[in-house]
Amino acid sequence: MNETEQLLLAQQDPQIRETFLTENDLFIRRCASKAAGRFVDCHDDAYSEALIAFNDAITAYRPEKGSFQALAAAAIQNRVTDLLRKESRNAKYVPFSTLSTQDDHGGEVLFEIEDPVPMVSDAALEISALRQELDEFNISFFNLPKSSPKFGRTKRACLEVVRWLIQRPERVAAVKKTKCLPASQIMAELGTGSKVLERNRTYIIAGMLIWAGDYQIMREYFQIGKEGL
């Protein structure tokens, strides 16, 4: 099923819509973060507005209008920008005169205005989003390099499991919900040993999250793609 087909079905089926929203969570957070000029997590008001905008974009999408991602990104940008404007209007204003100080000689020291919309790199956004997802599995982002299998055979077996998981969105959704790998099913269908699954749980889950999500930079960083995923 391609994206257009999934979108058209999502317009009619709430469950498919929910799945599509979950699959695009990183895209939503990335657009929200760029619009807000800061890291946006699932507890941020900007994220809530971005989620609403993305959902509205699903409803409004028509294949003849072109790229859905362009439509969704513009909708998120507009909605988050409106939120920031409302927050700015509601903020308390402080007179400029109260923000200056004096030096040791009685001279006025002017305050500096910080750029309210700093640049946030795509790599930083991906790392922030991945850390949040890994936290839900009690996995530390900084322990990922240590979790990589030392032997080629083991690594290939783990990547086969990752490939098997991401082939079906419902498998990924089930792992995210239960926080457990479907060990019995994996062993039955792939013949993977139980020790491989136990010892390499962190690596397999990280690979699943990276390849099921929109982590283009992280895929290269962890070199998961070189094994043929």
CSV table of C-alpha atoms in Angstrom, one decimal:
chain,number,residue,atom,x,y,z
A,1,MET,CA,0.0,0.0,0.0
A,2,ASN,CA,1.5,3.4,-1.0
A,3,GLU,CA,1.1,6.6,0.9
A,4,THR,CA,-1.8,7.9,-1.3
A,5,GLU,CA,-3.8,4.7,-0.9
A,6,GLN,CA,-3.1,4.8,2.9
A,7,LEU,CA,-4.2,8.4,3.1
A,8,LEU,CA,-7.5,7.8,1.2
A,9,LEU,CA,-8.2,4.8,3.5
A,10,ALA,CA,-7.3,6.9,6.5
A,11,GLN,CA,-9.9,9.5,5.6
A,12,GLN,CA,-12.6,6.8,6.0
A,13,ASP,CA,-11.2,4.5,8.7
A,14,PRO,CA,-10.3,5.9,12.1
A,15,GLN,CA,-8.0,3.0,12.9
A,16,ILE,CA,-5.9,3.5,9.8
A,17,ARG,CA,-5.8,7.2,10.5
A,18,GLU,CA,-4.5,6.5,14.0
A,19,THR,CA,-1.8,4.2,12.6
A,20,PHE,CA,-0.8,6.8,10.0
A,21,LEU,CA,-0.5,9.5,12.7
A,22,THR,CA,1.7,7.2,14.8
A,23,GLU,CA,3.9,6.3,11.8
A,24,ASN,CA,4.5,10.0,11.1
A,25,ASP,CA,5.0,11.2,14.6
A,26,LEU,CA,8.7,12.1,14.0
A,27,PHE,CA,7.7,14.1,10.9
A,28,ILE,CA,5.1,15.9,13.0
A,29,ARG,CA,7.6,16.7,15.8
A,30,ARG,CA,10.2,17.8,13.3
A,31,CYS,CA,7.8,20.3,11.6
A,32,ALA,CA,6.6,21.5,14.9
A,33,SER,CA,10.2,22.0,16.2
A,34,LYS,CA,11.2,24.0,13.1
A,35,ALA,CA,8.1,26.2,13.3
A,36,ALA,CA,8.6,26.8,17.1
A,37,GLY,CA,12.4,27.1,16.9
A,38,ARG,CA,12.9,24.7,19.8
A,39,PHE,CA,12.7,21.0,20.6
A,40,VAL,CA,9.1,20.0,20.7
A,41,ASP,CA,8.1,16.8,22.6
A,42,CYS,CA,4.7,15.2,23.1
A,43,HIS,CA,4.0,17.3,26.2
A,44,ASP,CA,4.4,20.6,24.3
A,45,ASP,CA,1.4,22.7,23.3
A,46,ALA,CA,3.1,23.1,19.9
A,47,TYR,CA,3.0,19.4,19.4
A,48,SER,CA,-0.7,19.3,20.1
A,49,GLU,CA,-1.3,22.0,17.5
A,50,ALA,CA,0.9,20.2,15.0
A,51,LEU,CA,-1.0,17.0,15.6
A,52,ILE,CA,-4.3,18.7,15.0
A,53,ALA,CA,-2.9,20.3,11.8
A,54,PHE,CA,-1.6,17.0,10.5
A,55,ASN,CA,-4.9,15.4,11.2
A,56,ASP,CA,-6.7,18.2,9.4
A,57,ALA,CA,-4.3,17.7,6.4
A,58,ILE,CA,-5.3,14.1,6.2
A,59,THR,CA,-8.9,15.1,5.9
A,60,ALA,CA,-8.2,17.9,3.4
A,61,TYR,CA,-5.8,15.8,1.2
A,62,ARG,CA,-6.6,15.2,-2.4
A,63,PRO,CA,-4.2,13.3,-4.7
A,64,GLU,CA,-4.4,15.9,-7.4
A,65,LYS,CA,-3.1,18.6,-5.0
A,66,GLY,CA,0.3,17.0,-5.0
A,67,SER,CA,2.6,16.1,-2.1
A,68,PHE,CA,0.9,15.3,1.2
A,69,GLN,CA,4.0,16.1,3.2
A,70,ALA,CA,4.2,19.6,1.7
A,71,LEU,CA,0.5,20.1,2.6
A,72,ALA,CA,1.0,18.8,6.1
A,73,ALA,CA,4.2,20.8,6.7
A,74,ALA,CA,2.5,24.0,5.7
A,75,ALA,CA,-0.5,23.3,7.9
A,76,ILE,CA,1.7,22.6,10.9
A,77,GLN,CA,3.8,25.7,10.2
A,78,ASN,CA,0.7,27.9,10.1
A,79,ARG,CA,-0.9,26.4,13.2
A,80,VAL,CA,2.2,26.5,15.3
A,81,THR,CA,3.0,30.1,14.2
A,82,ASP,CA,-0.6,31.1,15.2
A,83,LEU,CA,0.0,29.5,18.6
A,84,LEU,CA,3.3,31.4,19.1
A,85,ARG,CA,1.6,34.7,18.1
A,86,LYS,CA,-1.1,34.1,20.7
A,87,GLU,CA,1.5,33.3,23.4
A,88,SER,CA,3.4,36.4,22.5
A,89,ARG,CA,0.3,38.6,22.7
A,90,ASN,CA,-0.5,37.1,26.1
A,91,ALA,CA,3.0,37.6,27.5
A,92,LYS,CA,3.7,40.3,30.0
A,93,TYR,CA,5.7,43.2,28.5
A,94,VAL,CA,8.7,44.5,30.4
A,95,PRO,CA,9.8,48.1,29.7
A,96,PHE,CA,13.2,48.3,28.0
A,97,SER,CA,14.4,50.7,30.6
A,98,THR,CA,14.2,48.1,33.3
A,99,LEU,CA,16.5,45.7,31.4
A,100,SER,CA,19.6,47.8,31.3
A,101,THR,CA,22.1,48.0,34.1
A,102,GLN,CA,25.1,50.1,35.1
A,103,ASP,CA,28.8,49.2,35.1
A,104,ASP,CA,31.3,50.1,37.9
A,105,HIS,CA,31.7,53.6,36.4
A,106,GLY,CA,28.0,54.4,36.3
A,107,GLY,CA,27.7,53.9,32.6
A,108,GLU,CA,24.7,52.1,31.1
A,109,VAL,CA,25.1,48.5,30.0
A,110,LEU,CA,22.5,47.7,27.4
A,111,PHE,CA,20.8,44.3,27.4
A,112,GLU,CA,21.2,41.9,24.5
A,113,ILE,CA,18.3,40.3,22.7
A,114,GLU,CA,18.6,36.6,22.0
A,115,ASP,CA,17.4,35.3,18.7
A,116,PRO,CA,13.9,33.9,19.5
A,117,VAL,CA,14.0,31.3,16.8
A,118,PRO,CA,17.4,29.5,16.9
A,119,MET,CA,18.2,27.0,14.2
A,120,VAL,CA,17.6,23.4,15.1
A,121,SER,CA,19.4,20.9,12.9
A,122,ASP,CA,17.7,17.8,11.6
A,123,ALA,CA,20.3,15.6,13.3
A,124,ALA,CA,19.6,17.1,16.7
A,125,LEU,CA,15.8,16.7,16.1
A,126,GLU,CA,16.3,13.0,15.2
A,127,ILE,CA,18.5,12.4,18.2
A,128,SER,CA,16.0,14.1,20.5
A,129,ALA,CA,13.0,12.2,19.1
A,130,LEU,CA,14.9,8.8,19.2
A,131,ARG,CA,15.9,9.4,22.8
A,132,GLN,CA,12.3,9.9,23.7
A,133,GLU,CA,11.2,6.7,22.0
A,134,LEU,CA,14.0,4.7,23.5
A,135,ASP,CA,13.2,6.0,27.0
A,136,GLU,CA,9.8,4.3,26.7
A,137,PHE,CA,11.7,1.0,26.5
A,138,ASN,CA,14.1,1.9,29.3
A,139,ILE,CA,16.9,2.1,26.7
A,140,SER,CA,19.6,4.7,26.9
A,141,PHE,CA,20.5,6.4,23.6
A,142,PHE,CA,24.1,6.6,24.7
A,143,ASN,CA,24.3,2.8,25.2
A,144,LEU,CA,23.5,2.1,21.6
A,145,PRO,CA,27.1,1.8,20.4
A,146,LYS,CA,27.8,-0.9,23.1
A,147,SER,CA,24.7,-2.8,22.0
A,148,SER,CA,25.9,-3.5,18.5
A,149,PRO,CA,26.5,-7.3,17.9
A,150,LYS,CA,30.2,-8.1,17.8
A,151,PHE,CA,29.9,-11.0,15.3
A,152,GLY,CA,28.7,-10.7,11.7
A,153,ARG,CA,26.4,-13.7,12.0
A,154,THR,CA,24.7,-12.3,15.0
A,155,LYS,CA,24.3,-8.9,13.4
A,156,ARG,CA,22.8,-10.4,10.3
A,157,ALA,CA,20.3,-12.4,12.4
A,158,CYS,CA,19.3,-9.2,14.3
A,159,LEU,CA,18.9,-7.3,11.1
A,160,GLU,CA,16.7,-10.0,9.8
A,161,VAL,CA,14.5,-9.6,12.8
A,162,VAL,CA,14.4,-5.8,12.3
A,163,ARG,CA,13.4,-6.4,8.6
A,164,TRP,CA,10.7,-8.8,9.6
A,165,LEU,CA,9.3,-6.3,12.2
A,166,ILE,CA,9.1,-3.3,9.9
A,167,GLN,CA,7.5,-5.2,7.0
A,168,ARG,CA,4.2,-5.0,8.9
A,169,PRO,CA,3.2,-1.7,10.7
A,170,GLU,CA,1.0,-3.8,13.1
A,171,ARG,CA,4.1,-5.6,14.3
A,172,VAL,CA,5.9,-2.4,15.1
A,173,ALA,CA,2.7,-1.0,16.8
A,174,ALA,CA,2.5,-4.2,18.9
A,175,VAL,CA,6.1,-3.9,20.1
A,176,LYS,CA,5.6,-0.2,20.9
A,177,LYS,CA,2.5,-1.1,22.9
A,178,THR,CA,3.8,-4.1,24.8
A,179,LYS,CA,7.5,-3.0,25.0
A,180,CYS,CA,8.4,-6.6,24.2
A,181,LEU,CA,9.6,-8.5,21.1
A,182,PRO,CA,7.2,-11.3,19.9
A,183,ALA,CA,9.9,-13.8,20.7
A,184,SER,CA,7.8,-17.0,20.0
A,185,GLN,CA,6.6,-15.8,16.7
A,186,ILE,CA,10.1,-14.6,15.6
A,187,MET,CA,11.7,-17.9,16.6
A,188,ALA,CA,8.9,-19.9,14.8
A,189,GLU,CA,9.0,-17.9,11.6
A,190,LEU,CA,12.7,-16.9,11.3
A,191,GLY,CA,14.4,-19.6,13.4
A,192,THR,CA,16.2,-17.0,15.5
A,193,GLY,CA,17.7,-18.3,18.7
A,194,SER,CA,16.2,-17.1,22.0
A,195,LYS,CA,19.7,-16.1,23.3
A,196,VAL,CA,20.1,-13.8,20.2
A,197,LEU,CA,16.9,-12.1,21.0
A,198,GLU,CA,17.6,-11.7,24.7
A,199,ARG,CA,21.1,-10.5,24.3
A,200,ASN,CA,20.4,-8.1,21.5
A,201,ARG,CA,17.0,-6.7,22.5
A,202,THR,CA,18.4,-3.1,22.6
A,203,TYR,CA,19.9,-3.3,19.1
A,204,ILE,CA,16.8,-4.9,17.6
A,205,ILE,CA,14.4,-2.4,19.1
A,206,ALA,CA,16.6,0.6,18.2
A,207,GLY,CA,16.9,-0.7,14.6
A,208,MET,CA,13.1,-1.2,14.5
A,209,LEU,CA,12.4,2.3,15.7
A,210,ILE,CA,14.9,3.9,13.3
A,211,TRP,CA,13.7,2.0,10.3
A,212,ALA,CA,10.0,2.3,11.1
A,213,GLY,CA,10.3,6.0,11.7
A,214,ASP,CA,11.6,8.9,9.7
A,215,TYR,CA,15.2,8.7,10.9
A,216,GLN,CA,17.1,9.3,7.7
A,217,ILE,CA,20.3,10.5,9.4
A,218,MET,CA,20.2,7.9,12.2
A,219,ARG,CA,20.0,5.2,9.6
A,220,GLU,CA,23.4,6.2,8.2
A,221,TYR,CA,24.9,6.9,11.7
A,222,PHE,CA,24.2,3.4,12.9
A,223,GLN,CA,25.0,1.8,9.6
A,224,ILE,CA,21.9,-0.4,9.7
A,225,GLY,CA,21.1,0.1,6.1
A,226,LYS,CA,24.4,-1.4,4.8
A,227,GLU,CA,23.1,-4.9,5.5
A,228,GLY,CA,20.3,-4.6,2.9
A,229,LEU,CA,17.3,-3.3,4.9
